[in-house]
Short mmCIF file of C-alpha atoms and ligand atoms in Angstrom, two decimals:
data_model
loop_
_atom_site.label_atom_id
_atom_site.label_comp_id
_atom_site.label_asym_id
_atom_site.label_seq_id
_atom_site.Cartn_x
_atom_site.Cartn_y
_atom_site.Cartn_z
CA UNK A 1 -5.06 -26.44 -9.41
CA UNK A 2 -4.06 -24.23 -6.29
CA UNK A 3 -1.39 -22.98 -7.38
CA UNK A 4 -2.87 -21.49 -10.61
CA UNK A 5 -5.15 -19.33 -8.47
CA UNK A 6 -2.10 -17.13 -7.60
CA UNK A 7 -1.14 -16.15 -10.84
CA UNK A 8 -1.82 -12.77 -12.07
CA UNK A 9 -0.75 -13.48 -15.51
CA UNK A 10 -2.60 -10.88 -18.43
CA UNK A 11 -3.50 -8.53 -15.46
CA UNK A 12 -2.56 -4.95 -14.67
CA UNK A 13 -1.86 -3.64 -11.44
CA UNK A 14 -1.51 -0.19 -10.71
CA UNK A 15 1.10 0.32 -7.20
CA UNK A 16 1.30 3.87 -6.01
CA UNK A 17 5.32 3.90 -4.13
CA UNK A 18 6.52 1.37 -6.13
CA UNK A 19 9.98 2.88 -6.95
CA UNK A 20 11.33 1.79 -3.16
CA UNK A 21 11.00 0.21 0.03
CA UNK A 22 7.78 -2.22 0.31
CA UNK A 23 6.28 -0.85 -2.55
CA UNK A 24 8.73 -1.70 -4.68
CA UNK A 25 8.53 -5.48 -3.06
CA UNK A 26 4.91 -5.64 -3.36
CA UNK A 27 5.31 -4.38 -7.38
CA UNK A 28 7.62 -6.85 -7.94
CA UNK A 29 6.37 -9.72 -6.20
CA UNK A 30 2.85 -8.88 -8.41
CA UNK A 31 5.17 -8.82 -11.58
CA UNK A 32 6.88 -12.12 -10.90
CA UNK A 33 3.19 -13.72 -10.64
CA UNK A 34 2.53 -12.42 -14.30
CA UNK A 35 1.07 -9.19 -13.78
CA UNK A 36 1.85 -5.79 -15.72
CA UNK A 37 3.15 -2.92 -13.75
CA UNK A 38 2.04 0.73 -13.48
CA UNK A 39 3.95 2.84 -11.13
CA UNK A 40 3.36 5.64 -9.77
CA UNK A 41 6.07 8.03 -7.82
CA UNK A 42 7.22 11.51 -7.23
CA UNK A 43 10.66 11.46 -8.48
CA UNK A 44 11.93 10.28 -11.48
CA UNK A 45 14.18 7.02 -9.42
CA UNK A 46 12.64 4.56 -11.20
CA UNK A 47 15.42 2.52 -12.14
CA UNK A 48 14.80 -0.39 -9.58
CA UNK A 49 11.26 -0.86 -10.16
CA UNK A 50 11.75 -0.49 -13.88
CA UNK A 51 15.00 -3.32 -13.74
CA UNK A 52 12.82 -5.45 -11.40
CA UNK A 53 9.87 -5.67 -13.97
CA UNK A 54 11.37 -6.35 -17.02
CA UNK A 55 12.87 -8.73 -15.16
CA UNK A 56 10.15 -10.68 -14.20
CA UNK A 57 9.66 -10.67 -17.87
CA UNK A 58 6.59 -7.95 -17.57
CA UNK A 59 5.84 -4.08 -18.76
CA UNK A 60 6.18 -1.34 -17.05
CA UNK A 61 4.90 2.39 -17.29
CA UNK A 62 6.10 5.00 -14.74
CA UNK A 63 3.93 7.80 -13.66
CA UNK A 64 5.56 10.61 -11.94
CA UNK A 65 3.31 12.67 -9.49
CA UNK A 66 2.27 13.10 -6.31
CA UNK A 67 -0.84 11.12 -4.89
CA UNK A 68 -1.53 14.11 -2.95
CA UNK A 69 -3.34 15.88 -5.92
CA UNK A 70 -6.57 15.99 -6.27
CA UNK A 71 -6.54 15.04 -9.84
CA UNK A 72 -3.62 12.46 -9.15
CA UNK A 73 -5.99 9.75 -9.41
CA UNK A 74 -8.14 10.10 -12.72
CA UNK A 75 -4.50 11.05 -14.41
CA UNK A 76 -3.36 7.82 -13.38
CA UNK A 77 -6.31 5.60 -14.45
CA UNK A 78 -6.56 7.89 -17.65
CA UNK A 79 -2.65 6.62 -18.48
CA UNK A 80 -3.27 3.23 -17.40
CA UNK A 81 -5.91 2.50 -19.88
CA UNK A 82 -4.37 4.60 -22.44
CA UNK A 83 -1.22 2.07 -22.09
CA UNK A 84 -2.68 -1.05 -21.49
CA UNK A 85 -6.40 -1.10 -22.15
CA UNK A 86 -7.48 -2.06 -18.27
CA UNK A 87 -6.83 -2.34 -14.48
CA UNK A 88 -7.25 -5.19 -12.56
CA UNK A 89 -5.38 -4.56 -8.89
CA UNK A 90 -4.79 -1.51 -7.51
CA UNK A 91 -2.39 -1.21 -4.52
CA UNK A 92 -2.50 1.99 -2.38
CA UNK A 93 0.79 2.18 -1.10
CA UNK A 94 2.50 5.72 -0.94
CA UNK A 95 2.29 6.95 2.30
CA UNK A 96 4.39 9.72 4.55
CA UNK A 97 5.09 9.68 8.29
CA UNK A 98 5.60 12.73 10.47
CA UNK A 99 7.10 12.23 14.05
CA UNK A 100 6.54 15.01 16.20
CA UNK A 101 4.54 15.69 20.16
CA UNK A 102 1.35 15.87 19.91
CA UNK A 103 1.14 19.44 21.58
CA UNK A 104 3.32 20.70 19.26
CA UNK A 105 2.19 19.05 15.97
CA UNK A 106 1.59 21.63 13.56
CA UNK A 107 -1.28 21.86 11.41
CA UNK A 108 0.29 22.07 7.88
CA UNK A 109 2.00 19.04 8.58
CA UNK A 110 -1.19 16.93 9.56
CA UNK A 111 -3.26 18.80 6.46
CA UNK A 112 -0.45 17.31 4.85
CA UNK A 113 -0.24 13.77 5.78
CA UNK A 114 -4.02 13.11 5.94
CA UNK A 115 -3.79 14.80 1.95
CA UNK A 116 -1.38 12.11 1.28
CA UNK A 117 -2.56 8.59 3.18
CA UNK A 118 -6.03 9.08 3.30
CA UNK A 119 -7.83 11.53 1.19
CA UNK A 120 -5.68 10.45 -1.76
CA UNK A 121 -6.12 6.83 -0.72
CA UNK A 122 -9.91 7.39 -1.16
CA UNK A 123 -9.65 8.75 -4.30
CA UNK A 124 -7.81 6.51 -5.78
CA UNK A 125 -10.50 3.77 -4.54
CA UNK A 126 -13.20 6.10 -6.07
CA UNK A 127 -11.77 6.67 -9.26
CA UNK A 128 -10.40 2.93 -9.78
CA UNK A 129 -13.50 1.64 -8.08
CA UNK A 130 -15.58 3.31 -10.83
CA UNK A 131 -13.88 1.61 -13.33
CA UNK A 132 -14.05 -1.49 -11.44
CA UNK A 133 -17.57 -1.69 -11.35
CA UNK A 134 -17.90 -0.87 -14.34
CA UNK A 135 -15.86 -3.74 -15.75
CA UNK A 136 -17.30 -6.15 -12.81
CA UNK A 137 -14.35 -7.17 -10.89
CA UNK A 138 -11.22 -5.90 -9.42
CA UNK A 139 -8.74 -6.10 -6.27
CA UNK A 140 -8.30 -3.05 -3.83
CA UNK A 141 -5.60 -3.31 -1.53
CA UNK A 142 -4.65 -0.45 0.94
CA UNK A 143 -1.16 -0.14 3.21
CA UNK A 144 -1.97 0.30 6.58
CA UNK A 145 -0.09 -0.05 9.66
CA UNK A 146 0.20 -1.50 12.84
CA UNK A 147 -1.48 2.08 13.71
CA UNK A 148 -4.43 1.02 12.09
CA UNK A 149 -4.70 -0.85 15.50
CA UNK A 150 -2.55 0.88 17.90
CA UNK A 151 -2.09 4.43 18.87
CA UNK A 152 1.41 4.55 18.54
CA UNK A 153 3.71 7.43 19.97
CA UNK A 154 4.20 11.02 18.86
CA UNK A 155 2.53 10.06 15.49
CA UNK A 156 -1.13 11.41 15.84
CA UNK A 157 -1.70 12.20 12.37
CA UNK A 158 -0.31 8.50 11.27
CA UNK A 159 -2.06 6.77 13.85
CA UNK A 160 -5.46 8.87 12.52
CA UNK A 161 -4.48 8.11 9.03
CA UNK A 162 -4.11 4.76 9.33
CA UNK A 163 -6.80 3.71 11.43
CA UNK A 164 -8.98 5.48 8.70
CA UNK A 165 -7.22 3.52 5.93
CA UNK A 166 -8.54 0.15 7.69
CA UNK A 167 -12.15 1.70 8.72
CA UNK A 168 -12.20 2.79 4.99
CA UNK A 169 -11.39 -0.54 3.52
CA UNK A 170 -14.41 -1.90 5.26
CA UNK A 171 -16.69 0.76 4.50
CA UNK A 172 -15.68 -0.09 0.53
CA UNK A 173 -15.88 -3.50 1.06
CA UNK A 174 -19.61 -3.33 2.46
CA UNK A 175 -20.71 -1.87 -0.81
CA UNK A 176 -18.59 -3.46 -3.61
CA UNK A 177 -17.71 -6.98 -2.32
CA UNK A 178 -21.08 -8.34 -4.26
CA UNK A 179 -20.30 -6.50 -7.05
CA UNK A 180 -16.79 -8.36 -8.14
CA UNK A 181 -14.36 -6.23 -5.92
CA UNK A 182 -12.28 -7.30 -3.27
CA UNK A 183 -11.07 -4.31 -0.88
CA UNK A 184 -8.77 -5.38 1.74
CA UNK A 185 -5.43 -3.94 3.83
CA UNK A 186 -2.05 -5.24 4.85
CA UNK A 187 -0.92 -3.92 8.04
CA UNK A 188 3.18 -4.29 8.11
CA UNK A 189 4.78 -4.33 11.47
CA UNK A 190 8.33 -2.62 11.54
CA UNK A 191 9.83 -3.00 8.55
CA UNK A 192 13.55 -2.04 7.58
CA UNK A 193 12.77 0.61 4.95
CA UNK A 194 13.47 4.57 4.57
CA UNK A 195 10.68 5.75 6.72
CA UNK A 196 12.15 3.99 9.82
CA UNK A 197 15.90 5.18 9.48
CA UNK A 198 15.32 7.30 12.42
CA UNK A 199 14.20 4.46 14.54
CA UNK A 200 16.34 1.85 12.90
CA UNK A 201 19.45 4.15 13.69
CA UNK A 202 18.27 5.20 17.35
CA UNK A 203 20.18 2.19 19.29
CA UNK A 204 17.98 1.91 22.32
CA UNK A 205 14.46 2.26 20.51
CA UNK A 206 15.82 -0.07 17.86
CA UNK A 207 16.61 -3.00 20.40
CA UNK A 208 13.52 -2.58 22.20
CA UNK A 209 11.32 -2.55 19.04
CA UNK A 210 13.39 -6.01 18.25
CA UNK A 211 13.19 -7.18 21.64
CA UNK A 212 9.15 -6.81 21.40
CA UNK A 213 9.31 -8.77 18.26
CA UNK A 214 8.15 -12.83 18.41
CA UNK A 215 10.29 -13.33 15.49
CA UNK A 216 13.09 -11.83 16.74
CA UNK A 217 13.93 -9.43 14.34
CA UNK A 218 12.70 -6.48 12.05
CA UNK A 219 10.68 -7.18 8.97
CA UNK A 220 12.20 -6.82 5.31
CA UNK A 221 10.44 -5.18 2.76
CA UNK A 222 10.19 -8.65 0.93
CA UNK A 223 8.20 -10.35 3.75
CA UNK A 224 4.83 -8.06 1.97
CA UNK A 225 5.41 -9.53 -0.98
CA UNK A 226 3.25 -12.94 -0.70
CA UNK A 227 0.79 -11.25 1.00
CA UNK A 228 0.25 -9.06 -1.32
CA UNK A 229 0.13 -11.61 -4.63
CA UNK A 230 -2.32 -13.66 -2.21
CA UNK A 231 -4.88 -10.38 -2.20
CA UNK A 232 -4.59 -9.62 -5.56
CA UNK A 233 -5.54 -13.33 -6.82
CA UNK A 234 -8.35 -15.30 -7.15
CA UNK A 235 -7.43 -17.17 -4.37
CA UNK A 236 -8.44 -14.84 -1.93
CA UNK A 237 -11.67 -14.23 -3.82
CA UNK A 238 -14.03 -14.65 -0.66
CA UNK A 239 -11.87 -12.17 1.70
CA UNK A 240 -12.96 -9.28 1.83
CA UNK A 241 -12.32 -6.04 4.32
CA UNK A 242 -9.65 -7.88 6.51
CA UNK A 243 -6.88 -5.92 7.57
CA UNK A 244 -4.16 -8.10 7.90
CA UNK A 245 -1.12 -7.83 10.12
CA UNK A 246 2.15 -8.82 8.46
CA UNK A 247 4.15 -7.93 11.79
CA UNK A 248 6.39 -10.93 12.78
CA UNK A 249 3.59 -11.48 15.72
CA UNK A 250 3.90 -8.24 17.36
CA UNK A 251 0.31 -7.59 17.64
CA UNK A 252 -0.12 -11.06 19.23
CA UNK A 253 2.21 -9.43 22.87
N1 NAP B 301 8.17 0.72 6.78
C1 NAP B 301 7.31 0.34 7.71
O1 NAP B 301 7.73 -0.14 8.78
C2 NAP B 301 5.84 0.47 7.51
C3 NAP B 301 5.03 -0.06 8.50
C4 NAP B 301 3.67 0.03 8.36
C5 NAP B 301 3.14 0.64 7.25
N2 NAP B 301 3.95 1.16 6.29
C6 NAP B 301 3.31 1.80 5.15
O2 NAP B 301 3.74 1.18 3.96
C7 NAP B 301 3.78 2.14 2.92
C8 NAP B 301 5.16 2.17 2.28
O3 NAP B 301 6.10 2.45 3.33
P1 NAP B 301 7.67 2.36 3.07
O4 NAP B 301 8.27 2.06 4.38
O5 NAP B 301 7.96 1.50 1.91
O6 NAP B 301 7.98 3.89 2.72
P2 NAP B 301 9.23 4.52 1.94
O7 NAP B 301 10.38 3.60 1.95
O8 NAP B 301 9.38 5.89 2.51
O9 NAP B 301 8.69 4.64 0.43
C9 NAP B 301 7.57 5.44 0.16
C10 NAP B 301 7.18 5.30 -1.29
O10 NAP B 301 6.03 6.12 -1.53
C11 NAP B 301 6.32 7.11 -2.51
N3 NAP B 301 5.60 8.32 -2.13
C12 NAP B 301 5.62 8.97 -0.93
N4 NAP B 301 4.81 10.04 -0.96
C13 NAP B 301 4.27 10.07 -2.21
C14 NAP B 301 3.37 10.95 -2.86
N5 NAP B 301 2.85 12.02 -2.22
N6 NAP B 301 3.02 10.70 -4.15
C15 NAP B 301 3.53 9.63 -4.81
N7 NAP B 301 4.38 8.76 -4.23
C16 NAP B 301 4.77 8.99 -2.94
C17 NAP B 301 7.85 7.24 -2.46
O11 NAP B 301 8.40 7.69 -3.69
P3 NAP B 301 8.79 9.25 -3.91
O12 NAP B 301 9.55 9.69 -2.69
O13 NAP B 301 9.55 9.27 -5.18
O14 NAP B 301 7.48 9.95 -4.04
C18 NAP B 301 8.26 5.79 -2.23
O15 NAP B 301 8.18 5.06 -3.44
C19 NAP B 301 3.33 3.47 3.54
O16 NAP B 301 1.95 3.66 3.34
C20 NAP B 301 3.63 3.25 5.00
O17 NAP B 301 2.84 4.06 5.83
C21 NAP B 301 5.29 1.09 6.40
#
């Protein structure tokens, strides 16, 4: 039946940002369709994530570290199997935004941001992918952006990042989708979430971000959420490298 070809149930899905904003919805959403939860986070805020999961009726074990180290990524398989024997999804979702002119951006800051949405996003497809392989199937899925398509404004070293996120999901995806691994990315439009308080509390950027909108409004961190469950099942078993807007038709003006 269809509908059994969304549910996760038995698997284990690592989420890296889980403990807010669309992480947290895409964690949860993945827990509600049976899956086990391991999330991974700088601080210790777990609370909502943690609530969510047991919720759903699922386990939960919180990592806290930054995605940025190198080792971040075998640490974070290493405790996943330790806990719960193996890994079936992995969703690359912590990412960091820096909003400055171009002219003046300053290197640290773009060392920095390409360390955390990129570089670390490859590992953590390297190291997961191994183990992937290795068991014979699996389900990547990166966060990209609507500046995996567009250029955007004052955000070079997003806009690089996240263009690379999507170009790296296909280069994956070339070389593991015959071998039982599905890489693919969601690209969320504006979403109302902690990165966009700036732009959600700027009056006149806000309305004409809205105003570009089809839908007619911003998106909520929940509207990931089927998306997501969709990638990590069987049901999308023959997609494979699509990056996939989730942008309340902005990308169709
Ligand atoms: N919001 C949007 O409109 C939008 C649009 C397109 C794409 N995206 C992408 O979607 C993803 C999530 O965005 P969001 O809006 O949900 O962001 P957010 O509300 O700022 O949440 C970011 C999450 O990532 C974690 N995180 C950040 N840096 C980390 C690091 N170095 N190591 C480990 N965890 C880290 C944060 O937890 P800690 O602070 O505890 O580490 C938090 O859980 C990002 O990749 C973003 O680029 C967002």
């Amino acid at each position: 039946m269809i509908l059994d070809q969304f549910k996760l149930d038995g698997q284990v899905a690592v989420v890296t940002g889980a403990s807010r904003g669309l992480g947290l919805s895409v964690a949860t959403a993945l827990a509600q369709a049976g899956a086990d939860i391991v999330s991974v986070q700088r601080s210790g805020n777990t609370a909502a994530i943690e609530d969510a999961v047991r919720e759903a009726g699922r386990k939960i074990l919180c990592l806290s570290l930054d995605v940025a180290e190198i080792t971040a990524a075998q640490r974070v398989l290493d405790a996943t199997l330790a806990h719960f024997g193996h890994v079936d999804i992995l969703v690359n979702n912590a990412g960091i935004t820096k909003r400055t002119p171009s002219a003046d951006f300053a290197l640290a800051d773009f060392d920095a941001l390409i360390n955390t949405n990129l570089r670390s996003l490859f590992l953590f497809c390297q190291v997961f992918g191994r183990e992937m392989l290795r068991q014979g199937h699996g389900k990547i899925i990166n966060m990209g952006s609507l500046l995996s398509y567009q250029g955007g404004f004052t955000v070079p070293a997003y806009a690089a990042s996240k263009h690379a996120v999507s170009g790296l999901t296909k280069s994956l995806c070339n070389e593991w989708a015959s071998k039982g691994i599905n890489v693919n990315c969601i690209a969320p439009g504006y979403m109302a979430t902690d990165m966009n308080v700036a732009l959600m509390n700027d009056p006149v950027r806000s309305r004409q971000i809205g105003e570009r909108i089809p839908a007619g409004r911003w998106g909520a961190a929940d509207d990931v959420g089927g998306l997501a469950v969709f990638l990590a099942s069987s049901a999308s078993s023959f997609i494979h490298g699509q990056t996939i807007a989730v942008d309340g038709g902005w990308m169709a003006r």
